[in-house]
Amino acid sequence: MRNKLLLSGNQALAYGAWEFGAKFASAYPGTPSTEILEEIGTHYPEIEAQWSPNEKVAFEVAMGASIGGLRSLVAMKHVGLNVAADPLFTSSYTGVNGGFVIISADDPGMHSSQNEQDNRNYAKFAKIPCLEPSDSQEAKDFVGLAFSISEEFDTPVLIRSTTRLSHSKSLVRPGKREEVEDKPYIKDIKKWVVIPAHARSLHIQVEERLRRLGDFSEGAEVNRIELGEDKSLGIIASGISYQYAKEIFPQASFLKLSIVHPLPKKLIAKFSQMVDKLWVVEENDPFIEEGVRAMGIEITGKERVPTCGELNPELLKRAFEKEKSSPTKQEDLPPRPPALCPGCSHRGFYYGVKKLGLTATGDIGCYTLAVLPPLSALDTCVCMGASVGNALGMEKALKGRHKSPIIATIGDSTFIHSGITGLIDVVYNKGEITLCILDNESTAMTGHQDHPGTGKTLRGETTKRLDYIKLAQAIGIERVRVVDPYDLSAVIEALKEETEVLEPSVIIFRRICALIAKREGKIHKVNPDKCIDCGQCLELGCPAIYHKDGKAVIDSFLCMPGCNMCQQVCEVGAIEEE
Amino acid sequence: MKRNRPTNILICGVGGQGILLASEVLALAAIEDGWDVKKSEVHGMAQRGGSVVSHIRFAEQVFSPLIPQGEADFLLSFEEMETLRWMHYLKKGGLSLVNLQRIVPLSLSARGESYPEDIRERIRVRGKAVFFDGLKIARKVGHLRTVNIALLGSLSPYLTLSLESWRRAIQARIPAKALEVNLEAFQAGRVLAQDLGKEAQAPTS
């Protein structure tokens, strides 16, 4: 094992991109997909790599690189493909020049997401092939397989990963980079310009391609029957679910599917003849199951295997047991959900929102954590960029019958991703909301990636920096100001003023994320002789402040130097510099 | 196919305690010893001071990257309350190695409540447990950020992995300038665990 590499699924996908000759890769960060582009950016200079402002642009740029003749790849989380769905569907019609691979990292269990959509459905919807690796070795190998399918069948190929695959590590045999020659670009309007006259004939080709891909899926080695000692139980499984099923039923017979769209129907029919009982084990939607049922084959699936949430070995075991064993009793403990970090700049802002009782639409990022007590400062969270449109719509609906002013709250990276068009709508349709851009100079939630507002590229090169003030002004916002969210009275004053005026406004709350800030200044402590146990400091929801023996206490290990928000809220002066 | 039962180790604690690095070092040590290894954890929203858990499994061949509930041989816990949250993963007779550290969850401090006093007792009632003061070891070797490697040292006498494999694994993941102090922390954790083990086996007078 010593000559093998211990790689996460995401690291292996990046390694595969390198090994199989990719020359271009793009993405917008999103858990659990982020590390794919980070790895490429850090380790593989042969691949030109970039963060794009959102998944739609990332998709279009990678597609452009494919049109230009390079093996190219785009990676995103499952909901990112919703943003990129428009070019996805058309790219199925146009096909590719250089091989084109789309990686979607789904999030069963919603570890870091707003839904658990199953993106295998996109492959079927867009009529393109879908590969599902079940460990890091396959993740690496399937990038190569995907490129060759893409070029042979003139189609984009979707690789579906999941959180558990992307973030689990297993051993991978190292390989050498395959040098793939760049293809020439030859102008071909019938292929690349999808006016209706062209698209009609392209659609016919797509259907024909799908039939040929079905034949390929039948004969592909990666779709394989593994007869076990026990032929009474046959399990069809794909992705990480295959590993769970192997763990629980090592003796059973398996049809291991790696190309899940189009399904190898003859192979499925053959396998169903070899075993007595047939089960499908898959996470989330009954994707394979519906295909098998449509063939008229009797099968056990989602009536026993859960649709909601992430699978795991014991859930699977219980699904197979006739009499369900009760799960192990867990201890009754106070929950420990994630929280805004000590010294987080979002804390000062949302503290102000709470104090003023504002109605605040929220967005996707660390700051969504402000929904939790004690801040409890958010009203909505829908998808990337939704805070702006939601606030405008709510304002229109509630005008004259809702007391608290409506503000939209959005992070810097999310604003660039899809908040800008919302802001244009606010001005265009005469809204009066206040848009609060929480600029911590980073895409923090996913691990501090750069974006157009930081002035640095994926590989850390300096580039033009987006200017939020000029942008807002150009859109037509006349009231734009910048506030330090550590200054609580300034936060409250700015929010008060801007929500009182009868015109739209933008406040940029600017302070770098505490996790990447220089640790400068003093930490703080509670003077127990002065503390009156009023609980004001605990209202901030800072993980460094807790309650013990009738007093507030600050954990000196966790306290962020230079942050003094708790000192500002303490009315009796009990919080002092250490 | 002949199957072997994997060695299953669950590492738990709170985001920011260095759990992912510890699990990486353990996995690499197992690879050095020639095993197939899988490990699993979740990044992103799950960190940020939340409850964090990492599964590490090694054997001739490992399938699931997740340890099935009730099959963990060891629970290496970086925080007292988190031990209780994950003890149901231990097999019957499995051992908890618990770092004596308390981090108050926000769900308590938001309500002005204090850390429960009965956690250690509840751990003892539920199963076999050994307690270590990782922070004390780290202070002794002179670097507070070595707690995670010290705790791996405390786990090491219970596993069959060779010292040379541990050393190589630590070397592979710790920057050169911090290597010596981390190796020291590992050794100190190991010696402490061996001493505690002897005490536990010594006849009571």
Coordinates of C-alpha atoms in Angstrom, one line a residue, chain A:
Chain A
M1 CA 0.0 0.0 0.0
R2 CA 3.0 2.3 0.5
N3 CA 3.3 3.2 -3.1
K4 CA -0.3 4.4 -3.2
L5 CA -1.6 7.8 -2.4
L6 CA -4.2 8.5 0.2
L7 CA -6.6 10.9 -1.6
S8 CA -10.0 12.3 -0.9
G9 CA -12.5 11.9 -3.7
N10 CA -12.0 15.5 -4.6
Q11 CA -8.2 15.2 -4.7
A12 CA -8.6 12.1 -6.8
L13 CA -10.9 13.9 -9.3
A14 CA -8.3 16.7 -9.6
Y15 CA -5.5 14.0 -10.0
G16 CA -7.6 12.4 -12.7
A17 CA -8.0 15.8 -14.5
W18 CA -4.2 16.1 -14.5
E19 CA -3.5 12.4 -15.5
F20 CA -6.0 12.4 -18.3
G21 CA -4.7 15.5 -20.0
A22 CA -7.1 18.2 -18.9
K23 CA -5.8 21.7 -19.9
F24 CA -8.6 23.8 -18.5
A25 CA -10.7 23.8 -15.3
S26 CA -13.1 26.2 -13.7
A27 CA -15.5 26.4 -10.8
Y28 CA -17.3 28.5 -8.3
P29 CA -16.6 27.2 -4.7
G30 CA -19.3 25.2 -3.0
T31 CA -19.2 22.4 -0.4
P32 CA -18.6 19.5 -1.0
S33 CA -16.9 20.3 -4.4
T34 CA -14.5 23.1 -3.5
E35 CA -11.3 21.2 -3.1
I36 CA -11.3 19.9 -6.7
L37 CA -10.3 23.3 -8.2
E38 CA -8.2 24.1 -5.1
E39 CA -6.1 21.0 -5.7
I40 CA -5.8 21.7 -9.4
G41 CA -4.7 25.3 -8.7
T42 CA -2.2 24.2 -6.1
H43 CA -0.7 21.0 -7.7
Y44 CA -1.2 21.0 -11.4
P45 CA 0.3 23.9 -13.3
E46 CA -0.3 22.1 -16.6
I47 CA -4.0 22.9 -16.2
E48 CA -5.2 26.5 -16.5
A49 CA -7.5 26.9 -13.6
Q50 CA -9.9 29.6 -12.5
W51 CA -12.6 30.6 -10.1
S52 CA -15.5 32.2 -12.0
P53 CA -18.1 34.5 -10.4
N54 CA -20.8 31.8 -10.5
E55 CA -21.4 28.3 -11.8
K56 CA -23.1 29.4 -15.0
V57 CA -20.1 31.5 -16.0
A58 CA -17.7 28.7 -14.9
F59 CA -19.7 26.3 -17.1
E60 CA -19.7 28.6 -20.1
V61 CA -15.9 29.2 -19.8
A62 CA -15.1 25.5 -19.6
M63 CA -17.4 24.8 -22.5
G64 CA -15.7 27.6 -24.4
A65 CA -12.3 25.9 -23.7
S66 CA -13.8 22.6 -25.0
I67 CA -15.0 24.4 -28.1
G68 CA -11.5 25.8 -28.4
G69 CA -10.2 22.2 -28.5
L70 CA -8.9 21.5 -24.9
R71 CA -9.9 18.8 -22.5
S72 CA -11.8 20.8 -20.0
L73 CA -13.6 20.4 -16.8
V74 CA -16.1 22.3 -14.6
A75 CA -16.9 21.5 -11.0
M76 CA -19.7 22.6 -8.7
K77 CA -21.9 21.6 -5.9
H78 CA -25.3 20.1 -6.7
V79 CA -27.3 23.4 -6.5
G80 CA -24.6 25.1 -8.6
L81 CA -25.8 23.0 -11.5
N82 CA -29.2 24.7 -11.2
V83 CA -27.4 28.0 -11.8
A84 CA -25.6 26.4 -14.8
A85 CA -28.6 24.5 -16.1
D86 CA -29.1 26.8 -19.0
P87 CA -25.8 26.1 -20.8
L88 CA -25.9 22.5 -19.6
F89 CA -29.0 21.7 -21.7
T90 CA -27.6 23.4 -24.7
S91 CA -24.2 21.9 -24.4
S92 CA -25.9 18.5 -24.7
Y93 CA -27.1 19.6 -28.2
T94 CA -23.8 21.2 -29.3
G95 CA -21.6 18.4 -28.0
V96 CA -17.9 19.1 -27.6
N97 CA -14.6 19.6 -29.4
G98 CA -12.1 18.8 -26.6
G99 CA -13.5 16.4 -24.0
F100 CA -15.8 18.2 -21.6
V101 CA -16.5 16.8 -18.1
I102 CA -19.0 18.3 -15.6
I103 CA -18.5 17.3 -11.9
S104 CA -21.5 17.7 -9.6
A105 CA -20.9 17.0 -6.0
D106 CA -24.2 16.3 -4.4
D107 CA -24.9 16.6 -0.7
P108 CA -27.1 13.8 0.6
G109 CA -27.8 14.5 4.3
M110 CA -27.4 18.3 3.6
H111 CA -24.2 18.7 5.6
S112 CA -23.8 22.1 4.0
S113 CA -26.7 22.7 1.7
Q114 CA -30.3 23.9 1.4
N115 CA -31.6 20.8 -0.3
E116 CA -30.6 17.2 -1.3
Q117 CA -31.5 17.2 -5.0
D118 CA -30.2 14.2 -6.8
N119 CA -28.3 15.5 -9.9
R120 CA -28.3 12.2 -11.7
N121 CA -31.7 13.5 -12.8
Y122 CA -29.9 16.2 -14.7
A123 CA -28.0 13.7 -16.8
K124 CA -31.3 12.0 -17.8
F125 CA -33.0 15.4 -18.3
A126 CA -30.2 16.7 -20.5
K127 CA -29.7 13.3 -22.2
I128 CA -26.0 13.0 -21.3
P129 CA -24.1 10.2 -19.7
C130 CA -23.6 10.0 -15.9
L131 CA -20.8 8.2 -14.1
E132 CA -20.8 7.5 -10.3
P133 CA -17.5 6.6 -8.7
S134 CA -17.6 4.6 -5.4
D135 CA -14.1 5.4 -4.1
S136 CA -11.1 7.6 -4.8
Q137 CA -9.5 5.2 -7.3
E138 CA -12.6 5.2 -9.4
A139 CA -13.0 9.0 -9.0
K140 CA -9.6 9.3 -10.6
D141 CA -10.1 6.7 -13.3
F142 CA -13.6 7.9 -14.2
V143 CA -12.3 11.3 -15.2
G144 CA -10.3 9.5 -17.9
L145 CA -13.3 7.4 -18.9
A146 CA -15.5 10.5 -19.0
F147 CA -13.0 12.3 -21.3
S148 CA -12.9 9.4 -23.7
I149 CA -16.7 9.0 -23.7
S150 CA -17.0 12.7 -24.2
E151 CA -14.8 12.7 -27.3
E152 CA -16.0 9.4 -28.7
F153 CA -19.7 10.3 -28.5
D154 CA -19.4 14.1 -28.8
T155 CA -21.2 14.8 -25.5
P156 CA -20.5 16.5 -22.2
V157 CA -20.3 13.9 -19.4
L158 CA -21.5 14.3 -15.9
I159 CA -19.6 12.8 -13.0
R160 CA -21.8 12.6 -9.9
S161 CA -19.9 12.7 -6.6
T162 CA -21.5 13.0 -3.1
T163 CA -20.2 14.6 0.1
R164 CA -19.2 11.2 1.5
L165 CA -17.2 10.3 -1.6
S166 CA -15.7 13.8 -2.1
H167 CA -14.6 14.0 1.6
S168 CA -13.6 10.4 2.3
K169 CA -10.0 9.3 1.7
S170 CA -8.9 6.0 0.2
L171 CA -5.9 4.7 -1.6
V172 CA -5.1 5.5 -5.3
R173 CA -2.5 4.1 -7.7
P174 CA -0.5 7.0 -9.0
G175 CA -0.3 7.5 -12.8
K176 CA 1.5 9.6 -15.4
R177 CA 0.1 12.5 -17.3
E178 CA -1.3 11.6 -20.6
E179 CA -0.5 14.3 -23.2
V180 CA -3.5 14.9 -25.3
E181 CA -3.1 17.0 -28.4
D182 CA -5.1 20.2 -28.6
K183 CA -7.8 19.9 -31.3
P184 CA -8.0 22.6 -33.9
Y185 CA -11.0 24.9 -33.8
I186 CA -12.9 24.9 -37.1
K187 CA -15.9 27.2 -37.5
D188 CA -19.1 25.1 -37.7
I189 CA -22.3 27.1 -37.2
K190 CA -24.5 24.1 -37.5
K191 CA -22.9 22.6 -34.4
W192 CA -22.2 25.7 -32.3
V193 CA -25.0 28.1 -33.2
V194 CA -28.3 26.7 -31.8
I195 CA -30.8 28.7 -33.8
P196 CA -34.0 26.6 -34.1
A197 CA -33.1 25.4 -37.6
H198 CA -29.8 23.9 -36.3
A199 CA -31.2 22.8 -33.0
R200 CA -33.9 20.6 -34.6
S201 CA -31.3 18.4 -36.3
L202 CA -29.1 18.5 -33.2
H203 CA -31.9 17.1 -31.2
I204 CA -32.2 14.1 -33.5
Q205 CA -28.5 13.5 -33.1
V206 CA -28.9 13.7 -29.3
E207 CA -31.5 10.9 -29.3
E208 CA -29.3 8.8 -31.6
R209 CA -26.3 9.4 -29.4
L210 CA -28.3 8.3 -26.4
R211 CA -29.1 4.9 -28.1
R212 CA -25.4 4.4 -28.9
L213 CA -24.4 5.4 -25.3
G214 CA -26.9 2.7 -24.1
D215 CA -25.0 0.1 -26.1
F216 CA -21.7 1.4 -24.6
S217 CA -23.1 1.2 -21.1
E218 CA -24.0 -2.5 -21.7
G219 CA -20.5 -3.5 -22.6
A220 CA -18.5 -1.2 -20.3
E221 CA -16.3 -3.0 -17.8
V222 CA -17.2 -0.5 -15.1
N223 CA -20.7 -1.9 -15.1
R224 CA -20.0 -5.4 -13.7
I225 CA -21.7 -8.4 -12.1
E226 CA -19.9 -9.7 -9.0
L227 CA -21.4 -13.1 -8.2
G228 CA -21.0 -13.9 -4.5
E229 CA -21.4 -17.1 -2.5
D230 CA -25.0 -16.1 -1.9
K231 CA -27.1 -16.0 -5.1
S232 CA -30.4 -15.7 -3.2
L233 CA -29.7 -11.9 -2.7
G234 CA -28.8 -9.7 -5.6
I235 CA -28.0 -6.0 -5.0
I236 CA -27.8 -3.3 -7.7
A237 CA -25.8 -0.4 -6.3
S238 CA -23.8 2.6 -7.4
G239 CA -21.6 5.2 -5.8
I240 CA -20.8 5.2 -2.1
S241 CA -23.9 3.0 -1.5
Y242 CA -22.1 0.2 -3.2
Q243 CA -19.4 0.3 -0.4
Y244 CA -22.1 0.3 2.4
A245 CA -23.8 -2.7 0.8
K246 CA -20.5 -4.6 0.4
E247 CA -19.8 -3.9 4.0
I248 CA -23.1 -5.3 5.2
F249 CA -23.6 -8.1 2.7
P250 CA -20.1 -9.4 1.7
Q251 CA -21.5 -12.7 0.6
A252 CA -24.3 -11.3 -1.6
S253 CA -24.2 -11.0 -5.4
F254 CA -23.8 -7.5 -6.9
L255 CA -24.4 -5.6 -10.0
K256 CA -22.1 -2.7 -9.6
L257 CA -23.2 0.2 -11.7
S258 CA -20.8 3.0 -12.6
I259 CA -22.5 4.3 -15.7
V260 CA -26.0 5.0 -14.3
H261 CA -27.2 6.9 -17.3
P262 CA -28.0 5.4 -19.7
L263 CA -28.7 2.2 -17.8
P264 CA -27.3 -1.1 -19.2
K265 CA -30.8 -2.7 -19.5
K266 CA -29.6 -6.1 -20.9
L267 CA -27.1 -6.4 -18.2
I268 CA -29.7 -5.6 -15.5
A269 CA -32.1 -8.2 -17.1
K270 CA -29.3 -10.8 -17.1
F271 CA -28.4 -10.1 -13.4
S272 CA -32.1 -10.3 -12.4
Q273 CA -32.1 -13.9 -13.8
M274 CA -29.1 -14.9 -11.8
V275 CA -30.5 -14.1 -8.3
D276 CA -33.6 -14.9 -6.4
K277 CA -34.4 -11.5 -4.7
L278 CA -33.3 -8.2 -6.3
W279 CA -32.7 -5.0 -4.4
V280 CA -31.5 -1.5 -5.5
V281 CA -29.4 0.4 -3.0
E282 CA -28.9 4.1 -3.9
E283 CA -28.9 7.4 -2.1
N284 CA -31.8 9.9 -2.4
D285 CA -34.0 9.4 -5.5
P286 CA -35.0 6.0 -7.0
F287 CA -33.1 6.8 -10.1
I288 CA -31.8 3.3 -11.0
E289 CA -34.9 1.8 -9.4
E290 CA -37.3 3.6 -11.7
G291 CA -35.3 2.4 -14.7
V292 CA -35.4 -1.2 -13.5
R293 CA -39.1 -1.0 -12.7
A294 CA -39.9 0.4 -16.2
M295 CA -38.3 -2.9 -17.6
G296 CA -41.0 -4.8 -15.7
I297 CA -38.5 -6.4 -13.2
E298 CA -39.6 -6.9 -9.7
I299 CA -37.4 -5.2 -7.2
T300 CA -37.1 -3.8 -3.7
G301 CA -35.9 -0.3 -3.3
K302 CA -37.2 2.9 -1.9
E303 CA -40.1 1.3 0.0
R304 CA -37.3 0.1 2.3
V305 CA -34.1 2.1 1.6
P306 CA -34.6 5.7 2.8
T307 CA -35.0 8.5 0.2
C308 CA -34.4 11.3 2.7
G309 CA -30.9 11.9 4.2
E310 CA -27.6 10.2 3.8
L311 CA -27.3 6.4 3.8
N312 CA -24.8 4.6 6.1
P313 CA -24.1 1.0 6.9
E314 CA -26.5 0.7 9.8
L315 CA -29.4 2.4 8.1
L316 CA -28.9 0.0 5.2
K317 CA -28.8 -3.0 7.6
R318 CA -32.0 -1.9 9.2
A319 CA -33.6 -1.5 5.8
F320 CA -32.9 -5.1 4.9
E321 CA -34.0 -6.5 8.3
K322 CA -37.6 -7.6 8.3
E323 CA -38.2 -6.6 11.8
K324 CA -36.5 -3.3 12.2
S325 CA -34.1 -3.2 15.1
S326 CA -34.3 0.0 17.1
P327 CA -31.3 2.3 16.7
T328 CA -28.9 2.6 19.6
K329 CA -30.0 5.0 22.2
Q330 CA -28.1 8.2 22.1
E331 CA -27.3 10.4 25.1
D332 CA -29.4 13.4 25.7
L333 CA -27.0 16.3 25.2
P334 CA -27.1 20.0 24.4
P335 CA -26.6 20.3 20.6
R336 CA -23.4 21.7 19.2
P337 CA -24.2 23.2 15.8
P338 CA -21.7 25.3 14.0
A339 CA -21.6 29.0 15.0
L340 CA -20.2 32.3 13.8
C341 CA -16.5 32.2 15.0
P342 CA -15.1 34.3 17.8
G343 CA -14.3 37.7 16.3
C344 CA -16.5 37.1 13.3
S345 CA -17.4 40.5 11.7
H346 CA -20.9 39.3 10.8
R347 CA -21.7 39.2 14.6
G348 CA -21.6 43.0 15.0
F349 CA -23.8 43.5 12.0
Y350 CA -26.5 41.0 13.0
Y351 CA -26.4 42.2 16.6
G352 CA -27.4 45.6 15.1
V353 CA -30.2 44.0 13.0
K354 CA -31.5 42.3 16.1
K355 CA -31.4 45.4 18.3
L356 CA -33.4 47.4 15.7
G357 CA -35.8 44.5 15.1
L358 CA -35.4 44.7 11.3
T359 CA -36.9 42.2 8.9
A360 CA -33.8 40.7 7.2
T361 CA -33.7 38.4 4.2
G362 CA -30.7 36.2 4.3
D363 CA -28.4 34.4 1.8
I364 CA -26.0 31.6 1.4
G365 CA -22.8 31.8 3.5
C366 CA -21.4 31.7 7.0
Y367 CA -23.8 34.5 7.9
T368 CA -26.7 32.2 7.5
L369 CA -25.6 31.0 11.0
A370 CA -27.1 34.3 12.4
V371 CA -30.5 32.6 12.2
L372 CA -29.6 30.6 15.3
P373 CA -30.1 31.9 18.8
P374 CA -29.1 34.1 20.4
L375 CA -28.8 36.4 17.4
S376 CA -31.9 34.9 15.6
A377 CA -31.6 37.8 13.1
L378 CA -32.7 36.3 9.8
D379 CA -36.1 35.9 8.2
T380 CA -35.3 34.0 5.0
C381 CA -32.6 32.0 3.2
V382 CA -33.4 30.5 -0.2
C383 CA -30.5 30.2 -2.6
M384 CA -27.5 32.2 -3.8
G385 CA -28.5 35.8 -4.3
A386 CA -32.1 35.4 -3.3
S387 CA -31.9 37.9 -0.4
V388 CA -32.1 40.8 -2.8
G389 CA -35.1 39.8 -4.9
N390 CA -36.9 38.4 -1.8
A391 CA -36.5 41.7 0.1
L392 CA -37.8 43.6 -2.9
G393 CA -40.8 41.3 -3.2
M394 CA -41.6 41.4 0.5
E395 CA -41.4 45.1 0.5
K396 CA -43.9 45.4 -2.3
A397 CA -46.2 42.9 -0.6
L398 CA -45.9 44.4 2.9
K399 CA -45.9 48.1 2.1
G400 CA -48.0 50.0 4.6
R401 CA -48.9 46.9 6.7
H402 CA -45.5 45.9 8.2
K403 CA -43.7 48.0 10.8
S404 CA -40.1 46.9 10.6
P405 CA -38.1 48.0 7.6
I406 CA -36.9 45.3 5.2
I407 CA -33.2 44.8 4.5
A408 CA -31.4 42.3 2.4
T409 CA -28.2 40.8 3.8
I410 CA -25.6 39.1 1.5
G411 CA -21.9 38.2 1.6
D412 CA -19.4 39.7 -0.8
S413 CA -18.9 36.5 -2.8
T414 CA -22.6 35.8 -3.0
F415 CA -23.4 39.3 -4.0
I416 CA -21.0 38.9 -7.0
H417 CA -22.4 35.4 -7.7
S418 CA -25.9 36.5 -8.2
G419 CA -26.9 39.6 -6.1
I420 CA -26.0 42.2 -8.7
T421 CA -28.9 41.5 -11.0
G422 CA -31.2 41.7 -8.0
L423 CA -29.9 45.1 -7.1
I424 CA -30.5 46.3 -10.6
D425 CA -34.1 45.1 -10.2
V426 CA -34.4 47.1 -6.9
V427 CA -33.4 50.3 -8.7
Y428 CA -35.3 49.6 -11.9
N429 CA -38.5 48.8 -10.1
K430 CA -38.2 51.6 -7.6
G431 CA -37.6 49.6 -4.4
E432 CA -36.6 51.2 -1.2
I433 CA -34.8 48.4 0.6
T434 CA -31.3 48.6 2.1
L435 CA -28.9 46.1 0.7
C436 CA -26.2 45.2 3.3
I437 CA -23.1 43.6 1.7
L438 CA -21.2 41.8 4.4
D439 CA -17.7 42.1 2.9
N440 CA -15.3 39.9 4.8
E441 CA -13.0 39.9 1.7
S442 CA -13.3 36.2 1.1
T443 CA -15.5 33.3 0.2
A444 CA -15.2 32.3 3.8
M445 CA -17.7 29.4 4.3
T446 CA -16.1 27.2 1.7
G447 CA -12.6 27.8 3.1
H448 CA -11.5 31.3 2.0
Q449 CA -11.3 31.3 -1.8
D450 CA -10.6 34.5 -3.7
H451 CA -13.2 36.1 -5.9
P452 CA -13.4 39.3 -8.1
G453 CA -13.9 41.4 -5.0
T454 CA -10.6 40.3 -3.4
G455 CA -8.5 41.3 -6.4
K456 CA -6.7 37.9 -6.5
T457 CA -7.1 34.9 -8.8
L458 CA -7.3 31.2 -7.9
R459 CA -3.5 30.9 -8.2
G460 CA -3.1 34.1 -6.1
E461 CA -2.2 36.4 -8.9
T462 CA -3.1 40.1 -8.6
T463 CA -6.0 41.2 -10.9
K464 CA -8.4 44.1 -11.2
R465 CA -10.5 44.4 -8.0
L466 CA -14.2 44.9 -8.2
D467 CA -15.3 48.1 -6.6
Y468 CA -18.7 47.7 -4.9
I469 CA -19.2 51.4 -4.4
K470 CA -18.7 52.3 -8.0
L471 CA -20.8 49.3 -9.0
A472 CA -23.7 50.3 -6.8
Q473 CA -23.5 53.9 -8.0
A474 CA -23.4 52.8 -11.6
I475 CA -26.5 50.7 -11.0
G476 CA -28.2 53.9 -9.7
I477 CA -27.9 53.6 -5.9
E478 CA -27.3 57.1 -4.6
R479 CA -26.8 56.2 -1.0
V480 CA -23.7 54.0 -0.6
R481 CA -21.6 53.9 2.5
V482 CA -18.9 51.7 4.2
V483 CA -19.1 50.7 7.9
D484 CA -16.8 48.7 10.2
P485 CA -19.1 46.0 11.7
Y486 CA -16.8 45.9 14.8
D487 CA -18.1 49.4 15.7
L488 CA -21.6 48.5 17.1
S489 CA -22.9 52.0 17.5
A490 CA -21.8 52.9 13.9
V491 CA -23.6 49.7 12.7
I492 CA -26.9 50.7 14.5
E493 CA -26.7 54.3 13.3
A494 CA -26.1 53.4 9.7
L495 CA -28.9 50.8 9.6
K496 CA -31.3 53.3 11.3
E497 CA -30.5 56.1 8.8
E498 CA -30.6 54.1 5.7
T499 CA -33.8 52.2 6.5
E500 CA -35.5 55.5 7.3
V501 CA -34.9 57.1 3.9
L502 CA -37.4 56.5 1.1
E503 CA -34.9 55.3 -1.5
P504 CA -32.8 52.2 -2.0
S505 CA -29.4 52.2 -0.3
V506 CA -26.3 50.0 0.0
I507 CA -24.2 49.6 3.1
I508 CA -20.9 47.7 2.8
F509 CA -20.0 46.3 6.2
R510 CA -16.3 45.7 5.7
R511 CA -13.9 43.7 7.9
I512 CA -11.8 40.8 6.9
C513 CA -12.9 37.3 8.1
A514 CA -11.5 36.6 11.6
L515 CA -10.0 33.3 10.4
I516 CA -7.6 35.0 8.0
A517 CA -7.2 38.4 9.7
K518 CA -3.9 39.2 11.4
R519 CA -4.2 38.4 15.1
E520 CA -3.4 41.9 16.4
G521 CA -4.5 43.7 19.5
K522 CA -5.6 42.5 23.0
I523 CA -7.9 39.7 24.0
H524 CA -10.5 40.4 26.7
K525 CA -11.5 39.0 30.1
V526 CA -14.4 39.4 32.5
N527 CA -13.7 41.0 35.8
P528 CA -15.9 38.8 38.1
D529 CA -16.1 41.5 40.7
K530 CA -17.9 43.8 38.3
C531 CA -20.0 41.2 36.4
I532 CA -23.6 41.4 37.4
D533 CA -24.7 38.4 35.4
C534 CA -27.0 40.4 33.2
G535 CA -26.4 38.2 30.1
Q536 CA -25.8 41.1 27.7
C537 CA -22.5 39.8 26.4
L538 CA -24.0 36.3 25.9
E539 CA -26.6 37.9 23.5
L540 CA -23.7 38.3 21.0
G541 CA -23.6 34.5 20.6
C542 CA -19.8 34.5 20.8
P543 CA -18.4 30.9 21.3
A544 CA -15.6 32.4 23.5
I545 CA -18.1 33.7 26.1
Y546 CA -19.8 31.3 28.4
H547 CA -21.5 31.2 31.7
K548 CA -20.1 29.6 34.9
D549 CA -20.9 30.0 38.6
G550 CA -23.2 33.0 38.1
K551 CA -20.7 35.0 36.0
A552 CA -19.8 35.4 32.3
V553 CA -16.4 34.0 31.4
I554 CA -14.2 34.5 28.3
D555 CA -12.2 31.6 27.1
S556 CA -8.8 33.1 26.5
F557 CA -7.9 30.3 24.0
L558 CA -10.9 31.2 21.8
C559 CA -11.1 35.0 22.2
M560 CA -10.1 36.9 19.1
P561 CA -7.5 39.6 19.6
G562 CA -8.6 43.0 18.5
C563 CA -12.3 42.2 18.7
N564 CA -14.0 44.1 21.6
M565 CA -17.7 43.8 20.7
C566 CA -18.4 42.2 24.1
Q567 CA -16.8 45.1 25.8
Q568 CA -19.0 47.5 23.9
V569 CA -22.2 45.8 25.0
C570 CA -21.3 45.4 28.6
E571 CA -23.1 48.2 30.5
V572 CA -21.2 47.8 33.7
G573 CA -17.7 47.9 32.3
A574 CA -16.9 44.3 33.5
I575 CA -15.1 43.3 30.4
E576 CA -11.5 44.5 30.3
E577 CA -8.4 44.0 28.1
E578 CA -6.3 41.0 29.2

